């Protein structure tokens, strides 16, 4: 077994769990894990679905494969694609098997009335309007690129519209669909790492490090935090620019459709419903790409986990949280368990998208909540916004946030 050290960060490429609360729900978690493969890994719907795709070449494009995923889902036919860019539209239509092309997504929704829809652009300034237009035209299920949207006001309107029309919306937080995540949940539930004490998360800390990293990549790990350890109760955040607290003059228009940004360094601490603490940190150009992920610390051991459909994941079953002092090896976590070979061969991000839309179809057909539901995505977004609201107010802020507006816009 290869010996690995978590503090070098060399491997990561990319319901409340307090002892009493999680043990109470452990059987449910294990049951959910065992049911997971039935409709995500293998099960195919017997029904037929007409699918629409919305992209925007030059403004978020087609996300991370949210357009082509439907070609590998039995029972689904892509019948229309919309893109405001003529060349991008022609390329997308060719790539997707020549469905009917539209320059205006609203016209596509009105004329075609698809059953299911991918909203693909990474630029989030379009998400709110696209979702509301789709919900208003009878779409039953939506697969949406992350992050969710620009503000909590927009998120609230999207959630309300989906709930009123009973539209199922899943956000492309791929790790939610990982069979390895289910094993991690079971390890925590069974007490393998003891009492859950802390979860640490970091972004990629490249040229986007700081506020942009928090916005663009933070939702992936913040979603995992709330999934594993419960909803956030409060947040105390610090946002810095060149080593000092951000000021009004630091606020600027954000990239990728983010409304406003400020800060090349962010630090946040969260109290979670399960009793554990969590943190997120990102510093620009800190070389943190290999560290992108989460560390789950318990009284008897630690788990390290990346993001994506089949992320690297490792267990150190020792209370020291350290290989040299504990003289224990890190054990690889696969979908089969700890220290076992990975039996699955469909492990790419595309396979993660396939799992996500199969789960979405399952949610539509069974009136269930998708694994990466819009309400959980709103919580992850709220954990992002809370950092800026705490910086603005100079104190911890409680969830749900009373202020649903953009804190940077209020500076």
mmCIF file of C-alpha atoms in Angstrom:
data_model
loop_
_atom_site.group_PDB
_atom_site.id
_atom_site.type_symbol
_atom_site.label_atom_id
_atom_site.label_comp_id
_atom_site.label_asym_id
_atom_site.label_seq_id
_atom_site.Cartn_x
_atom_site.Cartn_y
_atom_site.Cartn_z
ATOM 1 C CA UNK A 1 0.000 0.000 0.000
ATOM 2 C CA UNK A 2 1.397 3.362 -1.027
ATOM 3 C CA UNK A 3 2.062 5.726 1.872
ATOM 4 C CA UNK A 4 0.557 9.189 1.355
ATOM 5 C CA UNK A 5 0.584 12.405 3.325
ATOM 6 C CA UNK A 6 -2.461 14.657 3.375
ATOM 7 C CA UNK A 7 -0.602 17.840 4.225
ATOM 8 C CA UNK A 8 1.311 17.756 0.969
ATOM 9 C CA UNK A 9 -1.960 18.012 -0.942
ATOM 10 C CA UNK A 10 -0.504 15.841 -3.704
ATOM 11 C CA UNK A 11 -3.517 13.729 -4.639
ATOM 12 C CA UNK A 12 -6.498 15.997 -4.942
ATOM 13 C CA UNK A 13 -6.947 17.129 -8.471
ATOM 14 C CA UNK A 14 -9.832 18.779 -8.213
ATOM 15 C CA UNK A 15 -27.926 15.569 6.916
ATOM 16 C CA UNK A 16 -26.174 16.451 10.068
ATOM 17 C CA UNK A 17 -23.392 14.225 11.289
ATOM 18 C CA UNK A 18 -23.108 14.953 14.983
ATOM 19 C CA UNK A 19 -22.689 11.635 16.778
ATOM 20 C CA UNK A 20 -26.250 11.364 18.002
ATOM 21 C CA UNK A 21 -27.927 12.889 14.954
ATOM 22 C CA UNK A 22 -25.941 10.956 12.404
ATOM 23 C CA UNK A 23 -26.133 7.586 14.139
ATOM 24 C CA UNK A 24 -29.887 8.096 14.328
ATOM 25 C CA UNK A 25 -29.944 8.619 10.564
ATOM 26 C CA UNK A 26 -27.199 6.145 9.726
ATOM 27 C CA UNK A 27 -29.523 3.373 8.610
ATOM 28 C CA UNK A 28 -31.291 5.801 6.296
ATOM 29 C CA UNK A 29 -27.973 6.965 4.865
ATOM 30 C CA UNK A 30 -26.829 3.408 4.239
ATOM 31 C CA UNK A 31 -30.174 2.566 2.678
ATOM 32 C CA UNK A 32 -29.884 5.591 0.415
ATOM 33 C CA UNK A 33 -26.389 4.502 -0.579
ATOM 34 C CA UNK A 34 -27.517 0.980 -1.412
ATOM 35 C CA UNK A 35 -30.445 2.310 -3.444
ATOM 36 C CA UNK A 36 -28.198 4.760 -5.263
ATOM 37 C CA UNK A 37 -26.977 2.404 -8.020
ATOM 38 C CA UNK A 38 -30.471 1.261 -8.993
ATOM 39 C CA UNK A 39 -31.362 4.389 -10.924
ATOM 40 C CA UNK A 40 -28.065 6.226 -11.336
ATOM 41 C CA UNK A 41 -25.588 3.547 -12.416
ATOM 42 C CA UNK A 42 -27.870 1.257 -14.339
ATOM 43 C CA UNK A 43 -31.616 1.829 -14.326
ATOM 44 C CA UNK A 44 -33.139 3.339 -17.479
ATOM 45 C CA UNK A 45 -36.574 4.867 -17.802
ATOM 46 C CA UNK A 46 -39.106 3.092 -19.993
ATOM 47 C CA UNK A 47 -40.663 6.446 -20.909
ATOM 48 C CA UNK A 48 -39.692 8.726 -23.786
ATOM 49 C CA UNK A 49 -38.618 12.312 -23.223
ATOM 50 C CA UNK A 50 -38.160 15.246 -25.595
ATOM 51 C CA UNK A 51 -35.116 17.262 -24.552
ATOM 52 C CA UNK A 52 -34.159 20.880 -25.208
ATOM 53 C CA UNK A 53 -30.678 22.362 -24.822
ATOM 54 C CA UNK A 54 -29.836 26.007 -24.127
ATOM 55 C CA UNK A 55 -26.277 27.228 -24.650
ATOM 56 C CA UNK A 56 -24.679 30.578 -25.374
ATOM 57 C CA UNK A 57 -21.409 30.487 -27.282
ATOM 58 C CA UNK A 58 -19.032 33.148 -25.970
ATOM 59 C CA UNK A 59 -21.048 33.633 -22.801
ATOM 60 C CA UNK A 60 -20.633 30.418 -20.889
ATOM 61 C CA UNK A 61 -20.945 28.135 -23.913
ATOM 62 C CA UNK A 62 -22.355 24.682 -23.014
ATOM 63 C CA UNK A 63 -20.846 24.255 -19.576
ATOM 64 C CA UNK A 64 -19.119 21.020 -18.732
ATOM 65 C CA UNK A 65 -20.829 18.709 -21.228
ATOM 66 C CA UNK A 66 -24.408 19.461 -20.191
ATOM 67 C CA UNK A 67 -25.473 19.418 -23.839
ATOM 68 C CA UNK A 68 -24.098 16.069 -25.046
ATOM 69 C CA UNK A 69 -25.070 14.085 -21.955
ATOM 70 C CA UNK A 70 -28.574 13.314 -23.265
ATOM 71 C CA UNK A 71 -27.216 11.365 -26.234
ATOM 72 C CA UNK A 72 -26.176 8.600 -23.822
ATOM 73 C CA UNK A 73 -29.401 8.443 -21.813
ATOM 74 C CA UNK A 74 -31.889 5.887 -23.209
ATOM 75 C CA UNK A 75 -35.386 7.214 -23.719
ATOM 76 C CA UNK A 76 -34.223 10.793 -24.349
ATOM 77 C CA UNK A 77 -34.204 12.580 -27.705
ATOM 78 C CA UNK A 78 -32.693 16.035 -28.178
ATOM 79 C CA UNK A 79 -35.317 17.825 -30.270
ATOM 80 C CA UNK A 80 -34.113 21.447 -30.104
ATOM 81 C CA UNK A 81 -31.107 23.605 -29.264
ATOM 82 C CA UNK A 82 -30.927 27.363 -28.687
ATOM 83 C CA UNK A 83 -27.873 29.616 -28.952
ATOM 84 C CA UNK A 84 -27.788 33.358 -29.641
ATOM 85 C CA UNK A 85 -24.477 33.002 -31.521
ATOM 86 C CA UNK A 86 -25.081 31.813 -35.132
ATOM 87 C CA UNK A 87 -21.788 29.911 -35.537
ATOM 88 C CA UNK A 88 -22.115 28.394 -32.095
ATOM 89 C CA UNK A 89 -25.687 27.348 -32.858
ATOM 90 C CA UNK A 90 -24.665 25.614 -36.079
ATOM 91 C CA UNK A 91 -21.831 23.785 -34.324
ATOM 92 C CA UNK A 92 -24.092 22.714 -31.464
ATOM 93 C CA UNK A 93 -26.797 21.440 -33.808
ATOM 94 C CA UNK A 94 -24.215 19.344 -35.666
ATOM 95 C CA UNK A 95 -22.764 18.023 -32.413
ATOM 96 C CA UNK A 96 -26.177 17.073 -31.033
ATOM 97 C CA UNK A 97 -27.517 15.201 -34.058
ATOM 98 C CA UNK A 98 -29.172 18.115 -35.872
ATOM 99 C CA UNK A 99 -32.122 18.984 -33.623
ATOM 100 C CA UNK A 100 -34.157 22.064 -34.574
ATOM 101 C CA UNK A 101 -32.023 25.196 -34.016
ATOM 102 C CA UNK A 102 -33.242 28.426 -32.431
ATOM 103 C CA UNK A 103 -31.509 31.770 -31.941
ATOM 104 C CA UNK A 104 -33.916 32.626 -29.091
ATOM 105 C CA UNK A 105 -34.347 30.145 -26.248
ATOM 106 C CA UNK A 106 -37.740 31.598 -25.355
ATOM 107 C CA UNK A 107 -39.023 30.874 -28.855
ATOM 108 C CA UNK A 108 -37.641 27.346 -28.570
ATOM 109 C CA UNK A 109 -39.420 26.765 -25.274
ATOM 110 C CA UNK A 110 -42.676 28.205 -26.614
ATOM 111 C CA UNK A 111 -42.682 26.237 -29.864
ATOM 112 C CA UNK A 112 -41.107 22.914 -28.843
ATOM 113 C CA UNK A 113 -42.233 22.637 -25.221
ATOM 114 C CA UNK A 114 -39.581 20.073 -24.237
ATOM 115 C CA UNK A 115 -40.112 17.713 -21.320
ATOM 116 C CA UNK A 116 -36.543 18.024 -20.040
ATOM 117 C CA UNK A 117 -33.987 20.778 -20.468
ATOM 118 C CA UNK A 118 -30.277 21.455 -20.043
ATOM 119 C CA UNK A 119 -29.350 25.044 -19.202
ATOM 120 C CA UNK A 120 -25.684 24.916 -20.019
ATOM 121 C CA UNK A 121 -23.968 28.354 -19.904
ATOM 122 C CA UNK A 122 -21.412 28.804 -17.133
ATOM 123 C CA UNK A 123 -22.164 32.549 -17.033
ATOM 124 C CA UNK A 124 -24.661 32.852 -14.203
ATOM 125 C CA UNK A 125 -26.263 36.178 -15.179
ATOM 126 C CA UNK A 126 -28.535 34.203 -17.532
ATOM 127 C CA UNK A 127 -29.630 31.396 -15.213
ATOM 128 C CA UNK A 128 -32.483 33.161 -13.418
ATOM 129 C CA UNK A 129 -34.281 34.245 -16.592
ATOM 130 C CA UNK A 130 -33.730 30.927 -18.350
ATOM 131 C CA UNK A 131 -35.079 28.898 -15.442
ATOM 132 C CA UNK A 132 -38.168 31.061 -15.007
ATOM 133 C CA UNK A 133 -38.871 30.932 -18.740
ATOM 134 C CA UNK A 134 -38.577 27.138 -18.740
ATOM 135 C CA UNK A 135 -40.767 26.690 -15.666
ATOM 136 C CA UNK A 136 -43.422 28.922 -17.214
ATOM 137 C CA UNK A 137 -43.539 26.825 -20.383
ATOM 138 C CA UNK A 138 -44.138 23.384 -18.913
ATOM 139 C CA UNK A 139 -40.666 21.883 -18.658
ATOM 140 C CA UNK A 140 -40.732 19.062 -16.079
ATOM 141 C CA UNK A 141 -37.042 18.663 -15.288
ATOM 142 C CA UNK A 142 -34.017 20.961 -15.622
ATOM 143 C CA UNK A 143 -30.292 20.185 -15.440
ATOM 144 C CA UNK A 144 -28.480 23.454 -14.672
ATOM 145 C CA UNK A 145 -24.801 24.357 -14.774
ATOM 146 C CA UNK A 146 -23.360 25.709 -11.529
ATOM 147 C CA UNK A 147 -23.171 28.177 -9.827
ATOM 148 C CA UNK A 148 -26.884 28.642 -9.330
ATOM 149 C CA UNK A 149 -27.303 32.390 -9.949
ATOM 150 C CA UNK A 150 -26.082 35.881 -8.952
ATOM 151 C CA UNK A 151 -28.022 36.704 -5.788
ATOM 152 C CA UNK A 152 -30.174 35.141 -3.112
ATOM 153 C CA UNK A 153 -33.109 37.177 -4.420
ATOM 154 C CA UNK A 154 -32.762 35.384 -7.756
ATOM 155 C CA UNK A 155 -32.315 32.024 -6.017
ATOM 156 C CA UNK A 156 -35.459 32.522 -3.932
ATOM 157 C CA UNK A 157 -37.484 33.325 -7.048
ATOM 158 C CA UNK A 158 -36.136 30.253 -8.862
ATOM 159 C CA UNK A 159 -36.883 27.942 -5.921
ATOM 160 C CA UNK A 160 -40.381 29.351 -5.504
ATOM 161 C CA UNK A 161 -41.176 28.968 -9.204
ATOM 162 C CA UNK A 162 -39.914 25.376 -9.339
ATOM 163 C CA UNK A 163 -41.813 24.369 -6.220
ATOM 164 C CA UNK A 164 -45.050 26.017 -7.380
ATOM 165 C CA UNK A 165 -44.935 24.235 -10.749
ATOM 166 C CA UNK A 166 -43.449 21.017 -9.303
ATOM 167 C CA UNK A 167 -40.464 21.260 -11.649
ATOM 168 C CA UNK A 168 -37.435 19.202 -10.622
ATOM 169 C CA UNK A 169 -34.172 21.106 -10.979
ATOM 170 C CA UNK A 170 -30.753 19.540 -10.447
ATOM 171 C CA UNK A 171 -27.529 21.559 -10.394
ATOM 172 C CA UNK A 172 -24.315 20.092 -11.819
ATOM 173 C CA UNK A 173 -22.618 19.465 -8.478
ATOM 174 C CA UNK A 174 -21.203 16.198 -9.796
ATOM 175 C CA UNK A 175 -19.721 14.918 -6.557
ATOM 176 C CA UNK A 176 -23.239 14.489 -5.177
ATOM 177 C CA UNK A 177 -23.648 11.600 -7.611
ATOM 178 C CA UNK A 178 -20.374 9.872 -6.786
ATOM 179 C CA UNK A 179 -20.547 6.285 -5.506
ATOM 180 C CA UNK A 180 -17.416 7.140 -3.514
ATOM 181 C CA UNK A 181 -19.297 9.879 -1.668
ATOM 182 C CA UNK A 182 -21.773 7.256 -0.493
ATOM 183 C CA UNK A 183 -18.889 5.238 0.979
ATOM 184 C CA UNK A 184 -17.570 8.366 2.725
ATOM 185 C CA UNK A 185 -21.012 8.940 4.240
ATOM 186 C CA UNK A 186 -21.107 5.369 5.517
ATOM 187 C CA UNK A 187 -17.627 5.710 7.027
ATOM 188 C CA UNK A 188 -18.736 8.772 8.964
ATOM 189 C CA UNK A 189 -22.064 7.220 9.940
ATOM 190 C CA UNK A 190 -20.402 4.060 11.252
ATOM 191 C CA UNK A 191 -18.028 6.049 13.458
ATOM 192 C CA UNK A 192 -14.928 5.006 11.522
ATOM 193 C CA UNK A 193 -13.361 8.433 12.082
ATOM 194 C CA UNK A 194 -15.075 8.929 15.450
ATOM 195 C CA UNK A 195 -16.937 12.109 16.300
ATOM 196 C CA UNK A 196 -17.015 14.560 13.415
ATOM 197 C CA UNK A 197 -15.120 17.670 14.509
ATOM 198 C CA UNK A 198 -14.216 19.769 11.510
ATOM 199 C CA UNK A 199 -14.320 20.023 7.710
ATOM 200 C CA UNK A 200 -11.772 22.144 5.871
ATOM 201 C CA UNK A 201 -12.179 23.208 2.243
ATOM 202 C CA UNK A 202 -10.003 25.136 -0.162
ATOM 203 C CA UNK A 203 -10.444 26.342 -3.727
ATOM 204 C CA UNK A 204 -8.005 25.980 -6.603
ATOM 205 C CA UNK A 205 -6.211 29.209 -5.585
ATOM 206 C CA UNK A 206 -5.027 30.011 -9.108
ATOM 207 C CA UNK A 207 -5.458 33.357 -10.885
ATOM 208 C CA UNK A 208 -9.085 33.327 -9.717
ATOM 209 C CA UNK A 209 -8.051 32.842 -6.080
ATOM 210 C CA UNK A 210 -10.015 34.720 -3.461
ATOM 211 C CA UNK A 211 -13.522 35.952 -4.225
ATOM 212 C CA UNK A 212 -13.818 34.511 -7.735
ATOM 213 C CA UNK A 213 -12.573 31.129 -6.519
ATOM 214 C CA UNK A 214 -15.214 31.197 -3.777
ATOM 215 C CA UNK A 215 -17.944 31.981 -6.302
ATOM 216 C CA UNK A 216 -16.952 29.654 -9.150
ATOM 217 C CA UNK A 217 -15.495 26.617 -7.355
ATOM 218 C CA UNK A 218 -16.588 27.170 -3.767
ATOM 219 C CA UNK A 219 -20.133 25.847 -4.355
ATOM 220 C CA UNK A 220 -18.722 22.381 -5.102
ATOM 221 C CA UNK A 221 -17.062 22.003 -1.709
ATOM 222 C CA UNK A 222 -19.591 24.043 0.276
ATOM 223 C CA UNK A 223 -22.321 21.762 -1.061
ATOM 224 C CA UNK A 224 -20.340 18.757 0.180
ATOM 225 C CA UNK A 225 -19.924 20.357 3.604
ATOM 226 C CA UNK A 226 -23.649 20.848 4.146
ATOM 227 C CA UNK A 227 -24.383 17.409 2.666
ATOM 228 C CA UNK A 228 -22.020 15.642 5.068
ATOM 229 C CA UNK A 229 -22.367 17.715 8.222
ATOM 230 C CA UNK A 230 -25.662 19.580 8.141
ATOM 231 C CA UNK A 231 -26.943 23.016 7.249
ATOM 232 C CA UNK A 232 -24.888 26.082 8.218
ATOM 233 C CA UNK A 233 -26.030 27.990 11.283
ATOM 234 C CA UNK A 234 -23.706 30.987 11.141
ATOM 235 C CA UNK A 235 -20.707 32.286 9.214
ATOM 236 C CA UNK A 236 -17.855 34.626 10.108
ATOM 237 C CA UNK A 237 -16.004 35.745 6.993
ATOM 238 C CA UNK A 238 -13.039 37.884 6.041
ATOM 239 C CA UNK A 239 -12.425 39.230 2.536
ATOM 240 C CA UNK A 240 -9.096 40.938 1.860
ATOM 241 C CA UNK A 241 -7.483 42.799 -1.036
ATOM 242 C CA UNK A 242 -3.692 43.049 -0.930
ATOM 243 C CA UNK A 243 -3.712 42.172 2.747
ATOM 244 C CA UNK A 244 -6.329 44.690 3.910
ATOM 245 C CA UNK A 245 -10.121 44.443 4.282
ATOM 246 C CA UNK A 246 -11.934 45.197 1.038
ATOM 247 C CA UNK A 247 -13.325 48.683 0.543
ATOM 248 C CA UNK A 248 -15.849 50.249 -1.831
ATOM 249 C CA UNK A 249 -13.143 51.054 -4.387
ATOM 250 C CA UNK A 250 -12.209 47.347 -4.625
ATOM 251 C CA UNK A 251 -15.650 46.293 -5.866
ATOM 252 C CA UNK A 252 -15.686 45.544 -9.601
ATOM 253 C CA UNK A 253 -17.846 43.696 -12.143
ATOM 254 C CA UNK A 254 -17.298 39.967 -11.841
ATOM 255 C CA UNK A 255 -16.195 37.457 -14.449
ATOM 256 C CA UNK A 256 -18.483 34.725 -15.855
ATOM 257 C CA UNK A 257 -21.642 36.691 -15.149
ATOM 258 C CA UNK A 258 -20.970 37.174 -11.438
ATOM 259 C CA UNK A 259 -22.550 40.501 -10.550
ATOM 260 C CA UNK A 260 -19.790 42.029 -8.397
ATOM 261 C CA UNK A 261 -16.468 40.838 -6.993
ATOM 262 C CA UNK A 262 -13.821 42.073 -4.571
ATOM 263 C CA UNK A 263 -10.976 40.384 -2.765
ATOM 264 C CA UNK A 264 -7.914 38.313 -3.647
ATOM 265 C CA UNK A 265 -8.119 36.430 -0.344
ATOM 266 C CA UNK A 266 -11.120 34.961 1.497
ATOM 267 C CA UNK A 267 -11.421 33.117 4.806
ATOM 268 C CA UNK A 268 -14.671 31.787 6.241
ATOM 269 C CA UNK A 269 -15.701 29.796 9.311
ATOM 270 C CA UNK A 270 -19.080 28.065 9.593
ATOM 271 C CA UNK A 271 -20.966 26.434 12.454
ATOM 272 C CA UNK A 272 -22.962 23.455 11.185
ATOM 273 C CA UNK A 273 -26.204 21.923 12.435
ATOM 274 C CA UNK A 274 -24.500 18.630 13.269
ATOM 275 C CA UNK A 275 -22.199 20.364 15.757
ATOM 276 C CA UNK A 276 -19.015 20.420 13.686
ATOM 277 C CA UNK A 277 -17.171 23.467 12.406
ATOM 278 C CA UNK A 278 -16.196 24.074 8.774
ATOM 279 C CA UNK A 279 -13.957 26.475 6.910
ATOM 280 C CA UNK A 280 -13.255 27.660 3.380
ATOM 281 C CA UNK A 281 -10.095 29.486 2.362
ATOM 282 C CA UNK A 282 -8.673 30.752 -0.914
ATOM 283 C CA UNK A 283 -5.665 32.952 -1.670
ATOM 284 C CA UNK A 284 -4.871 34.104 -5.196
ATOM 285 C CA UNK A 285 -1.901 32.394 -6.894
ATOM 286 C CA UNK A 286 -1.238 30.195 -3.868
ATOM 287 C CA UNK A 287 -0.709 27.101 -6.018
ATOM 288 C CA UNK A 288 -3.625 25.280 -4.492
ATOM 289 C CA UNK A 289 -4.925 23.333 -7.482
ATOM 290 C CA UNK A 290 -3.819 20.000 -6.009
ATOM 291 C CA UNK A 291 -5.496 20.966 -2.710
ATOM 292 C CA UNK A 292 -8.949 21.649 -4.168
ATOM 293 C CA UNK A 293 -11.304 19.522 -2.081
ATOM 294 C CA UNK A 294 -12.234 18.828 1.528
ATOM 295 C CA UNK A 295 -10.639 17.290 4.619
ATOM 296 C CA UNK A 296 -13.024 15.669 7.104
ATOM 297 C CA UNK A 297 -11.530 15.470 10.606
ATOM 298 C CA UNK A 298 -12.901 13.173 13.286
ATOM 299 C CA UNK A 299 -11.757 12.176 16.762
ATOM 300 C CA UNK A 300 -10.352 8.886 15.398
ATOM 301 C CA UNK A 301 -9.204 9.748 11.893
ATOM 302 C CA UNK A 302 -9.439 11.920 8.801
ATOM 303 C CA UNK A 303 -10.820 11.590 5.275
ATOM 304 C CA UNK A 304 -9.460 13.557 2.323
ATOM 305 C CA UNK A 305 -11.669 13.928 -0.743
ATOM 306 C CA UNK A 306 -11.593 15.822 -4.023
ATOM 307 C CA UNK A 307 -14.481 16.796 -6.296
ATOM 308 C CA UNK A 308 -16.018 15.451 -9.505
ATOM 309 C CA UNK A 309 -17.873 12.219 -10.259
ATOM 310 C CA UNK A 310 -15.135 9.825 -9.125
ATOM 311 C CA UNK A 311 -12.879 12.003 -6.983
ATOM 312 C CA UNK A 312 -9.739 10.794 -5.251
ATOM 313 C CA UNK A 313 -10.574 9.926 -1.649
ATOM 314 C CA UNK A 314 -8.440 8.555 1.191
ATOM 315 C CA UNK A 315 -8.853 7.526 4.826
ATOM 316 C CA UNK A 316 -6.268 7.823 7.591
ATOM 317 C CA UNK A 317 -7.691 5.860 10.572
ATOM 318 C CA UNK A 318 -5.634 7.570 13.256
ATOM 319 C CA UNK A 319 -6.453 10.334 15.732
ATOM 320 C CA UNK A 320 -3.137 12.113 15.138
ATOM 321 C CA UNK A 321 -4.258 13.100 11.606
ATOM 322 C CA UNK A 322 -0.615 12.627 10.653
ATOM 323 C CA UNK A 323 1.255 9.782 8.932
ATOM 324 C CA UNK A 324 4.688 10.316 10.524
ATOM 325 C CA UNK A 325 3.442 10.357 14.122
ATOM 326 C CA UNK A 326 0.727 7.770 13.641
ATOM 327 C CA UNK A 327 2.807 5.458 11.437
ATOM 328 C CA UNK A 328 -0.330 4.579 9.521
ATOM 329 C CA UNK A 329 -0.899 4.575 5.784
ATOM 330 C CA UNK A 330 -3.567 6.503 3.959
ATOM 331 C CA UNK A 331 -6.046 3.973 2.542
ATOM 332 C CA UNK A 332 -7.731 4.633 -0.781
ATOM 333 C CA UNK A 333 -11.536 4.874 -0.799
ATOM 334 C CA UNK A 334 -13.303 3.481 -3.861
ATOM 335 C CA UNK A 335 -16.936 2.740 -4.628
ATOM 336 C CA UNK A 336 -16.286 -0.781 -3.273
ATOM 337 C CA UNK A 337 -14.997 0.438 0.098
ATOM 338 C CA UNK A 338 -11.711 1.180 1.852
ATOM 339 C CA UNK A 339 -8.549 -0.300 0.382
ATOM 340 C CA UNK A 340 -10.427 -2.158 -2.363
ATOM 341 C CA UNK A 341 -9.866 -1.902 -6.124
ATOM 342 C CA UNK A 342 -12.271 0.341 -8.017
ATOM 343 C CA UNK A 343 -14.738 -1.971 -9.806
ATOM 344 C CA UNK A 344 -16.428 0.732 -11.894
ATOM 345 C CA UNK A 345 -15.115 1.629 -15.329
ATOM 346 C CA UNK A 346 -17.458 4.508 -16.191
ATOM 347 C CA UNK A 347 -15.647 7.152 -14.169
ATOM 348 C CA UNK A 348 -15.375 10.313 -16.308
ATOM 349 C CA UNK A 349 -17.207 13.622 -15.763
ATOM 350 C CA UNK A 350 -19.449 12.650 -18.693
ATOM 351 C CA UNK A 351 -20.524 9.577 -16.745
ATOM 352 C CA UNK A 352 -21.233 11.902 -13.835
ATOM 353 C CA UNK A 353 -23.551 13.934 -16.035
ATOM 354 C CA UNK A 354 -25.285 10.738 -17.159
ATOM 355 C CA UNK A 355 -25.793 9.764 -13.519
ATOM 356 C CA UNK A 356 -27.185 13.225 -12.780
ATOM 357 C CA UNK A 357 -29.776 13.244 -15.551
ATOM 358 C CA UNK A 358 -30.839 9.665 -14.805
ATOM 359 C CA UNK A 359 -31.419 10.792 -11.238
ATOM 360 C CA UNK A 360 -33.316 13.826 -12.531
ATOM 361 C CA UNK A 361 -35.586 11.572 -14.577
ATOM 362 C CA UNK A 362 -36.090 9.383 -11.494
ATOM 363 C CA UNK A 363 -37.101 12.514 -9.549
ATOM 364 C CA UNK A 364 -39.559 13.581 -12.258
ATOM 365 C CA UNK A 365 -41.186 10.159 -12.479
ATOM 366 C CA UNK A 366 -41.386 9.608 -8.716
ATOM 367 C CA UNK A 367 -42.027 13.186 -7.533
ATOM 368 C CA UNK A 368 -38.774 13.003 -5.586
ATOM 369 C CA UNK A 369 -35.973 15.411 -4.763
ATOM 370 C CA UNK A 370 -32.937 15.210 -7.062
ATOM 371 C CA UNK A 371 -29.658 14.386 -5.322
ATOM 372 C CA UNK A 372 -28.325 17.847 -6.239
ATOM 373 C CA UNK A 373 -31.593 19.704 -5.774
ATOM 374 C CA UNK A 374 -31.999 23.450 -6.293
ATOM 375 C CA UNK A 375 -32.709 23.998 -2.584
ATOM 376 C CA UNK A 376 -29.329 22.539 -1.614
ATOM 377 C CA UNK A 377 -27.678 24.611 -4.347
ATOM 378 C CA UNK A 378 -29.304 27.689 -2.816
ATOM 379 C CA UNK A 379 -27.786 26.792 0.551
ATOM 380 C CA UNK A 380 -24.344 26.493 -1.052
ATOM 381 C CA UNK A 381 -24.881 29.884 -2.705
ATOM 382 C CA UNK A 382 -25.969 31.319 0.651
ATOM 383 C CA UNK A 383 -22.723 30.045 2.192
ATOM 384 C CA UNK A 384 -20.857 32.020 -0.506
ATOM 385 C CA UNK A 385 -22.844 35.204 -0.029
ATOM 386 C CA UNK A 386 -22.555 34.964 3.773
ATOM 387 C CA UNK A 387 -18.784 35.528 3.552
ATOM 388 C CA UNK A 388 -19.289 38.920 1.900
ATOM 389 C CA UNK A 389 -22.204 39.829 4.170
ATOM 390 C CA UNK A 390 -20.089 39.070 7.242
ATOM 391 C CA UNK A 391 -17.272 41.221 5.861
ATOM 392 C CA UNK A 392 -19.733 44.042 5.131
ATOM 393 C CA UNK A 393 -21.299 43.975 8.584
ATOM 394 C CA UNK A 394 -18.105 43.177 10.486
ATOM 395 C CA UNK A 395 -19.700 40.354 12.469
ATOM 396 C CA UNK A 396 -20.934 36.764 12.158
ATOM 397 C CA UNK A 397 -24.174 36.341 10.220
ATOM 398 C CA UNK A 398 -26.848 33.743 10.873
ATOM 399 C CA UNK A 399 -28.661 31.507 8.379
ATOM 400 C CA UNK A 400 -30.947 32.015 6.640
ATOM 401 C CA UNK A 401 -29.459 35.394 5.788
ATOM 402 C CA UNK A 402 -31.825 38.257 6.493
ATOM 403 C CA UNK A 403 -30.267 40.265 3.664
ATOM 404 C CA UNK A 404 -31.067 38.642 0.310
ATOM 405 C CA UNK A 405 -29.399 41.379 -1.757
ATOM 406 C CA UNK A 406 -25.801 41.460 -3.014
ATOM 407 C CA UNK A 407 -23.626 42.603 -0.064
ATOM 408 C CA UNK A 408 -20.971 44.028 -2.370
ATOM 409 C CA UNK A 409 -23.594 46.089 -4.143
ATOM 410 C CA UNK A 410 -24.563 47.564 -0.764
ATOM 411 C CA UNK A 411 -21.035 48.703 0.064
#
